[in-house]
CSV table of C-alpha atoms and ligand atoms in Angstrom, one decimal:
chain,number,residue,atom,x,y,z
A,11,MET,CA,4.5,10.4,-15.9
A,12,TYR,CA,2.5,7.6,-17.5
A,13,GLU,CA,2.5,3.9,-16.5
A,14,THR,CA,1.4,2.2,-19.8
A,15,ILE,CA,2.3,4.7,-22.5
A,16,LEU,CA,5.2,7.0,-23.4
A,17,LEU,CA,4.6,10.5,-24.6
A,18,GLU,CA,7.3,12.4,-26.4
A,19,HIS,CA,7.4,15.7,-28.1
A,20,ARG,CA,9.7,15.9,-31.1
A,21,GLN,CA,9.6,19.4,-32.6
A,22,SER,CA,6.0,19.9,-33.6
A,23,VAL,CA,5.1,16.2,-33.5
A,24,GLY,CA,3.7,14.3,-30.5
A,25,ILE,CA,4.7,10.6,-30.3
A,26,VAL,CA,2.4,8.4,-28.2
A,27,THR,CA,3.9,4.9,-27.7
A,28,LEU,CA,1.8,2.0,-26.2
A,29,ASN,CA,4.3,0.6,-23.7
A,30,ARG,CA,3.4,-2.8,-22.4
A,31,PRO,CA,5.7,-4.8,-24.7
A,32,ASP,CA,5.7,-8.0,-22.6
A,33,LYS,CA,1.9,-8.1,-23.1
A,34,LEU,CA,2.1,-7.1,-26.8
A,35,ASN,CA,0.8,-3.7,-25.6
A,36,ALA,CA,-2.6,-5.1,-24.7
A,37,CYS,CA,-5.0,-2.5,-23.4
A,38,THR,CA,-6.0,-2.0,-19.7
A,39,SER,CA,-8.2,0.6,-18.2
A,40,THR,CA,-5.1,2.5,-17.1
A,41,MET,CA,-3.9,2.6,-20.7
A,42,HIS,CA,-7.3,3.9,-21.8
A,43,ARG,CA,-7.2,6.7,-19.3
A,44,GLU,CA,-3.6,7.6,-20.1
A,45,LEU,CA,-4.3,7.6,-23.9
A,46,VAL,CA,-7.2,9.9,-23.6
A,47,ASP,CA,-5.2,12.2,-21.3
A,48,ALA,CA,-2.2,12.2,-23.7
A,49,ILE,CA,-4.3,12.8,-26.8
A,50,GLU,CA,-6.2,15.6,-25.2
A,51,SER,CA,-3.0,17.2,-23.9
A,52,LEU,CA,-1.6,17.1,-27.4
A,53,GLY,CA,-4.8,18.6,-28.7
A,54,GLN,CA,-4.4,21.6,-26.3
A,55,ASP,CA,-0.8,22.2,-27.1
A,56,ASP,CA,-0.5,24.7,-30.0
A,57,ALA,CA,3.1,23.7,-30.6
A,58,ILE,CA,2.0,20.2,-31.6
A,59,ARG,CA,0.7,20.0,-35.1
A,60,ALA,CA,0.8,16.2,-35.8
A,61,VAL,CA,0.7,13.0,-33.8
A,62,VAL,CA,2.2,9.6,-34.2
A,63,LEU,CA,0.7,6.5,-32.5
A,64,THR,CA,2.9,3.4,-32.3
A,65,GLY,CA,3.8,0.5,-30.1
A,66,SER,CA,7.0,-0.6,-28.3
A,67,GLY,CA,8.5,-4.0,-28.8
A,68,ARG,CA,7.2,-6.4,-31.4
A,69,ALA,CA,3.5,-5.6,-31.4
A,70,PHE,CA,1.4,-2.5,-32.1
A,71,CYS,CA,-1.4,-3.6,-29.8
A,72,ALA,CA,-3.0,-7.0,-29.0
A,73,GLY,CA,-6.4,-5.5,-28.1
A,74,GLN,CA,-7.9,-6.0,-24.7
A,75,ASP,CA,-5.6,-7.5,-22.0
A,76,LEU,CA,-7.3,-10.9,-21.7
A,77,GLY,CA,-5.4,-11.5,-18.4
A,78,VAL,CA,-7.9,-9.1,-16.8
A,79,THR,CA,-10.7,-11.7,-17.2
A,80,LYS,CA,-8.9,-13.7,-14.4
A,81,GLN,CA,-9.8,-11.0,-12.0
A,82,GLY,CA,-13.5,-11.8,-12.2
A,83,PRO,CA,-16.5,-11.0,-14.4
A,84,ILE,CA,-16.3,-7.9,-16.6
A,85,ASP,CA,-19.1,-5.5,-17.4
A,86,TYR,CA,-18.2,-5.3,-21.1
A,87,GLU,CA,-20.7,-2.6,-21.8
A,88,MET,CA,-19.3,-0.4,-19.2
A,89,ALA,CA,-15.7,-1.3,-20.1
A,90,LEU,CA,-16.3,-0.2,-23.7
A,91,LYS,CA,-18.2,2.9,-22.8
A,92,ARG,CA,-15.7,4.1,-20.2
A,93,GLY,CA,-12.6,2.6,-21.7
A,94,TYR,CA,-12.2,2.1,-25.4
A,95,ASN,CA,-14.9,4.4,-26.7
A,96,PRO,CA,-13.4,7.6,-25.2
A,97,VAL,CA,-10.0,6.7,-26.8
A,98,ILE,CA,-11.5,6.2,-30.3
A,99,HIS,CA,-13.5,9.5,-29.7
A,100,ALA,CA,-10.3,11.3,-28.7
A,101,LEU,CA,-8.4,10.1,-31.7
A,102,THR,CA,-11.1,10.9,-34.3
A,103,HIS,CA,-12.0,14.2,-32.7
A,104,LEU,CA,-8.5,15.5,-32.4
A,105,GLU,CA,-8.3,18.4,-34.9
A,106,LYS,CA,-4.8,17.5,-35.8
A,107,PRO,CA,-3.5,14.7,-38.1
A,108,VAL,CA,-2.7,11.4,-36.4
A,109,ILE,CA,-0.5,8.8,-38.0
A,110,ALA,CA,-0.6,5.2,-36.9
A,111,ALA,CA,2.9,3.6,-37.2
A,112,VAL,CA,1.9,0.0,-37.0
A,113,ASN,CA,5.2,-1.7,-35.9
A,114,GLY,CA,3.9,-5.3,-35.5
A,115,VAL,CA,0.7,-7.3,-34.9
A,116,ALA,CA,-2.5,-5.4,-34.3
A,117,ALA,CA,-5.4,-7.5,-32.9
A,118,GLY,CA,-9.0,-6.8,-31.8
A,119,ALA,CA,-9.3,-3.3,-30.5
A,120,GLY,CA,-5.7,-2.8,-31.5
A,121,VAL,CA,-6.8,-2.7,-35.2
A,122,ALA,CA,-9.5,-0.2,-34.2
A,123,LEU,CA,-6.9,2.1,-32.7
A,124,ALA,CA,-5.0,2.1,-36.0
A,125,LEU,CA,-8.2,2.6,-38.0
A,126,ALA,CA,-9.1,5.6,-35.9
A,127,CYS,CA,-5.9,7.3,-37.0
A,128,ASP,CA,-5.9,9.5,-40.1
A,129,TYR,CA,-3.0,7.8,-41.9
A,130,LYS,CA,-1.7,4.3,-41.4
A,131,VAL,CA,1.8,3.3,-42.2
A,132,ALA,CA,2.8,-0.3,-41.3
A,133,ALA,CA,6.1,-2.2,-41.1
A,134,ASP,CA,6.4,-5.0,-43.7
A,135,ASP,CA,6.2,-7.6,-41.0
A,136,ALA,CA,3.1,-6.1,-39.3
A,137,SER,CA,-0.2,-7.9,-39.3
A,138,PHE,CA,-3.9,-7.3,-38.6
A,139,VAL,CA,-6.3,-9.7,-36.9
A,140,GLN,CA,-10.0,-9.2,-36.1
A,141,ALA,CA,-9.4,-11.4,-33.1
A,142,PHE,CA,-12.8,-10.9,-31.5
A,143,VAL,CA,-14.5,-14.0,-33.1
A,144,GLN,CA,-11.7,-16.3,-31.8
A,145,ILE,CA,-12.9,-15.5,-28.2
A,146,GLY,CA,-16.6,-15.4,-29.0
A,147,LEU,CA,-16.9,-11.6,-29.1
A,148,VAL,CA,-18.0,-9.1,-31.7
A,149,PRO,CA,-15.9,-6.3,-33.2
A,150,ASP,CA,-15.9,-3.2,-30.9
A,151,SER,CA,-14.1,0.0,-30.3
A,152,GLY,CA,-15.7,1.4,-33.5
A,153,SER,CA,-14.6,-1.6,-35.7
A,154,THR,CA,-18.1,-2.2,-37.0
A,155,TRP,CA,-18.1,1.5,-38.3
A,156,LEU,CA,-14.5,1.9,-39.2
A,157,LEU,CA,-13.7,-1.4,-40.8
A,158,PRO,CA,-16.4,-1.4,-43.6
A,159,ARG,CA,-15.6,2.2,-44.3
A,160,HIS,CA,-12.0,1.3,-45.0
A,161,VAL,CA,-12.4,-2.0,-46.8
A,162,GLY,CA,-16.1,-2.3,-47.8
A,163,LEU,CA,-18.8,-4.4,-46.2
A,164,ALA,CA,-18.0,-7.7,-47.9
A,165,LYS,CA,-14.3,-7.7,-46.8
A,166,ALA,CA,-15.2,-6.3,-43.4
A,167,MET,CA,-17.6,-9.2,-42.8
A,168,GLU,CA,-15.0,-11.7,-44.1
A,169,LEU,CA,-12.2,-10.4,-41.8
A,170,ALA,CA,-14.5,-10.2,-38.8
A,171,MET,CA,-16.2,-13.6,-39.3
A,172,PHE,CA,-13.1,-15.7,-40.1
A,173,GLY,CA,-10.7,-13.7,-37.9
A,174,ASP,CA,-7.8,-14.6,-40.2
A,175,LYS,CA,-4.5,-12.7,-39.9
A,176,LEU,CA,-3.9,-10.2,-42.7
A,177,ASP,CA,-0.3,-9.3,-43.6
A,178,ALA,CA,0.8,-5.7,-44.2
A,179,SER,CA,0.8,-5.9,-48.0
A,180,GLY,CA,-2.7,-7.5,-47.9
A,181,ALA,CA,-3.9,-4.7,-45.6
A,182,GLU,CA,-2.5,-2.1,-48.0
A,183,ALA,CA,-4.2,-3.8,-51.0
A,184,LEU,CA,-7.5,-3.8,-49.2
A,185,GLY,CA,-7.3,-0.1,-48.3
A,186,LEU,CA,-7.0,-0.9,-44.5
A,187,ILE,CA,-3.7,1.1,-44.4
A,188,ASN,CA,-2.0,3.6,-46.6
A,189,ARG,CA,1.5,2.4,-46.9
A,190,VAL,CA,3.9,-0.4,-46.1
A,191,VAL,CA,7.6,0.3,-45.4
A,192,PRO,CA,10.6,-1.8,-44.4
A,193,HIS,CA,10.4,-2.5,-40.6
A,194,ASP,CA,13.6,-0.6,-39.7
A,195,THR,CA,12.5,2.5,-41.4
A,196,LEU,CA,9.0,2.6,-39.9
A,197,LEU,CA,9.5,5.2,-37.2
A,198,PRO,CA,11.7,7.5,-39.3
A,199,GLN,CA,9.3,7.4,-42.2
A,200,ALA,CA,6.3,7.9,-39.9
A,201,LEU,CA,8.1,10.9,-38.4
A,202,GLU,CA,8.9,12.3,-41.8
A,203,LEU,CA,5.3,12.1,-42.8
A,204,ALA,CA,4.2,13.6,-39.5
A,205,GLN,CA,6.7,16.5,-39.9
A,206,ARG,CA,5.4,17.1,-43.3
A,207,LEU,CA,1.8,17.2,-42.1
A,208,ALA,CA,3.0,19.5,-39.2
A,209,SER,CA,4.2,22.0,-41.7
A,210,LEU,CA,0.8,22.2,-43.4
A,211,PRO,CA,-2.1,24.4,-42.4
A,212,THR,CA,-3.1,22.6,-39.2
A,213,ARG,CA,-6.5,24.4,-38.7
A,214,ALA,CA,-7.5,23.5,-42.3
A,215,ILE,CA,-6.5,19.9,-41.8
A,216,GLY,CA,-8.4,19.7,-38.5
A,217,LEU,CA,-11.5,21.2,-40.1
A,218,MET,CA,-11.3,18.8,-43.1
A,219,LYS,CA,-10.9,15.9,-40.7
A,220,ARG,CA,-14.1,16.9,-38.9
A,221,ALA,CA,-15.9,17.4,-42.2
A,222,PHE,CA,-14.9,14.0,-43.5
A,223,TYR,CA,-16.1,12.2,-40.4
A,224,ASP,CA,-19.4,14.2,-40.4
A,225,GLY,CA,-19.7,13.7,-44.1
A,226,LEU,CA,-19.7,9.9,-43.7
A,227,GLU,CA,-23.0,10.2,-41.9
A,228,SER,CA,-24.8,12.9,-43.8
A,229,SER,CA,-26.5,13.7,-47.1
A,230,LEU,CA,-24.7,15.5,-50.0
A,231,ALA,CA,-26.9,18.5,-49.3
A,232,ASP,CA,-25.7,18.6,-45.6
A,233,ALA,CA,-22.1,18.1,-46.8
A,234,LEU,CA,-22.4,21.0,-49.2
A,235,ASP,CA,-23.7,23.2,-46.3
A,236,ARG,CA,-21.0,22.0,-44.0
A,237,GLU,CA,-18.2,22.7,-46.5
A,238,ALA,CA,-19.4,26.2,-47.0
A,239,HIS,CA,-19.3,26.7,-43.2
A,240,ILE,CA,-15.9,25.2,-42.6
A,241,GLN,CA,-14.4,27.0,-45.7
A,242,GLN,CA,-15.5,30.2,-44.1
A,243,LEU,CA,-13.6,29.2,-40.9
A,244,ALA,CA,-10.5,28.1,-42.8
A,245,SER,CA,-10.6,31.4,-44.8
A,246,GLN,CA,-10.2,33.3,-41.6
A,247,THR,CA,-6.9,31.6,-40.6
A,248,ALA,CA,-3.5,33.2,-40.9
A,249,ASP,CA,-2.3,30.1,-42.9
A,250,HIS,CA,-4.9,30.9,-45.6
A,251,GLN,CA,-3.6,34.4,-45.9
A,252,GLU,CA,-0.1,33.1,-46.1
A,253,GLY,CA,-1.1,30.5,-48.7
A,254,ILE,CA,-2.6,33.2,-50.9
A,255,ARG,CA,0.4,35.6,-50.4
A,256,ALA,CA,2.9,32.8,-51.2
A,257,PHE,CA,1.1,31.9,-54.3
A,258,LEU,CA,1.0,35.5,-55.6
A,259,GLU,CA,4.7,36.0,-54.6
A,260,LYS,CA,5.6,32.7,-56.3
A,261,ARG,CA,7.3,31.2,-53.2
A,262,ARG,CA,6.6,28.3,-50.9
A,263,PRO,CA,4.2,29.1,-48.1
A,264,THR,CA,5.3,29.0,-44.5
A,265,PHE,CA,2.3,27.8,-42.5
A,266,ARG,CA,2.3,28.3,-38.7
A,267,GLY,CA,-0.8,26.3,-37.8
A,268,MET,CA,-2.9,29.3,-37.0
B,30,LIG,O1,-12.9,-6.7,-22.3
B,30,LIG,C1,-13.4,-5.7,-22.8
B,30,LIG,O2,-13.3,-4.6,-22.3
B,30,LIG,C2,-14.0,-5.9,-24.2
B,30,LIG,C3,-13.1,-5.3,-25.2
B,30,LIG,C4,-12.6,-6.1,-26.1
B,30,LIG,C5,-11.6,-5.6,-27.1
B,30,LIG,C6,-10.7,-6.6,-27.7
B,30,LIG,O3,-9.7,-6.2,-28.2
B,30,LIG,S1,-11.2,-8.3,-27.7
B,30,LIG,C7,-9.7,-9.0,-28.5
B,30,LIG,C8,-8.7,-9.3,-27.5
B,30,LIG,N1,-7.4,-9.7,-28.2
B,30,LIG,C9,-7.2,-10.9,-28.6
B,30,LIG,O4,-8.1,-11.8,-28.5
B,30,LIG,C10,-5.8,-11.2,-29.2
B,30,LIG,C11,-5.1,-12.3,-28.3
B,30,LIG,N2,-3.8,-12.5,-28.8
B,30,LIG,C12,-3.5,-13.1,-29.9
B,30,LIG,O5,-4.4,-13.6,-30.7
B,30,LIG,C13,-2.1,-13.3,-30.3
B,30,LIG,O6,-1.3,-13.2,-29.1
B,30,LIG,C14,-1.6,-12.3,-31.3
B,30,LIG,C15,-2.2,-12.6,-32.7
B,30,LIG,C16,-1.9,-10.9,-30.9
B,30,LIG,C17,0.0,-12.5,-31.5
B,30,LIG,O7,0.3,-13.8,-31.6
B,30,LIG,P1,1.8,-14.3,-31.4
B,30,LIG,O8,1.9,-15.7,-31.8
B,30,LIG,O9,2.7,-13.3,-32.2
B,30,LIG,O10,2.1,-14.0,-29.9
B,30,LIG,P2,1.6,-14.9,-28.6
B,30,LIG,O11,2.7,-16.0,-28.4
B,30,LIG,O12,0.3,-15.4,-28.8
B,30,LIG,O13,1.7,-13.9,-27.4
B,30,LIG,C18,2.9,-13.4,-26.8
B,30,LIG,C19,2.6,-13.1,-25.4
B,30,LIG,O14,1.7,-12.0,-25.3
B,30,LIG,C20,1.9,-14.2,-24.6
B,30,LIG,O15,2.4,-14.2,-23.3
B,30,LIG,P3,3.5,-15.2,-22.8
B,30,LIG,O16,3.0,-16.6,-23.0
B,30,LIG,O17,4.7,-14.8,-23.5
B,30,LIG,O18,3.6,-14.9,-21.3
B,30,LIG,C21,0.5,-13.9,-24.7
B,30,LIG,O19,-0.3,-14.5,-23.7
B,30,LIG,C22,0.5,-12.4,-24.5
B,30,LIG,N3,-0.7,-11.8,-25.1
B,30,LIG,C23,-1.0,-11.7,-26.4
B,30,LIG,N4,-2.1,-11.1,-26.6
B,30,LIG,C24,-2.6,-10.8,-25.3
B,30,LIG,C25,-1.6,-11.2,-24.4
B,30,LIG,N5,-1.8,-11.0,-23.1
B,30,LIG,C26,-2.9,-10.4,-22.7
B,30,LIG,N6,-3.8,-10.0,-23.5
B,30,LIG,C27,-3.7,-10.2,-24.8
B,30,LIG,N7,-4.7,-9.7,-25.6
């Protein structure tokens, strides 16, 4: 169905795989369109309660396909507004948990794709490069917002200005990612995490995701108001009723994502 990505449903988990391995899964406008379409379709599918984003072959994503520059001048502002930005928006606004399973090198906008996911697990041989500076560009695709929020301003500036490659354990130590696992176990471990998230109250997780993002840009007073509002929404879900019943009945809850 798609040209540049694969979309698979495994029980209640959607797996999106960037699939241009010969180009290290570098992004094209087709890939942008297909990613937005796939993410939105997973968002609309009630049977899907968690998503994994990964890459095929030896890379996660090498950022923009630089071969495209051979085809003539690029309107970068338009390319970002129509291409990358909607992908980052789709990932961060999907009210379901998204796990990045970083299987190899992530460069430029490829790092931003991982950062826009809610949990990042990387193979022990994965690496992260703010490659923009090496080609005279600035971090984009949300990197100037996402990167300092993960690692702090000083480290974000260092990574962006020098453009040095960071290995997986260094990325974990900085807080860029959550966990490093042996390469061969990456997908099974990412799927296990995703299945675990998919068994939790999906509506509550979606609401907390929205609140965390909104909270990054608001005052404490606004956050307090927002929490009161979304708690009201969460309290109206069947999963909340089930959580309370299970607690009182001293059993494990069975959440259905509703
Ligand atoms: O244009 C806009 O819309 C603006 C948006 C910009 C967003 C951005 O992401 S800008 C940043 C773009 N990305 C880069 O600058 C990264 C370029 N790639 C690299 O720095 C390195 O390839 C890597 C660090 C990612 C991996 O290094 P390594 O040594 O493991 O692999 P390699 O040998 O460099 O690459 C292997 C092949 O993949 C090679 O092709 P070949 O020689 O085997 O035919 C290489 O050309 C190709 N490749 C790697 N990255 C890209 C790519 N082809 C097209 N675009 C790439 N980004």
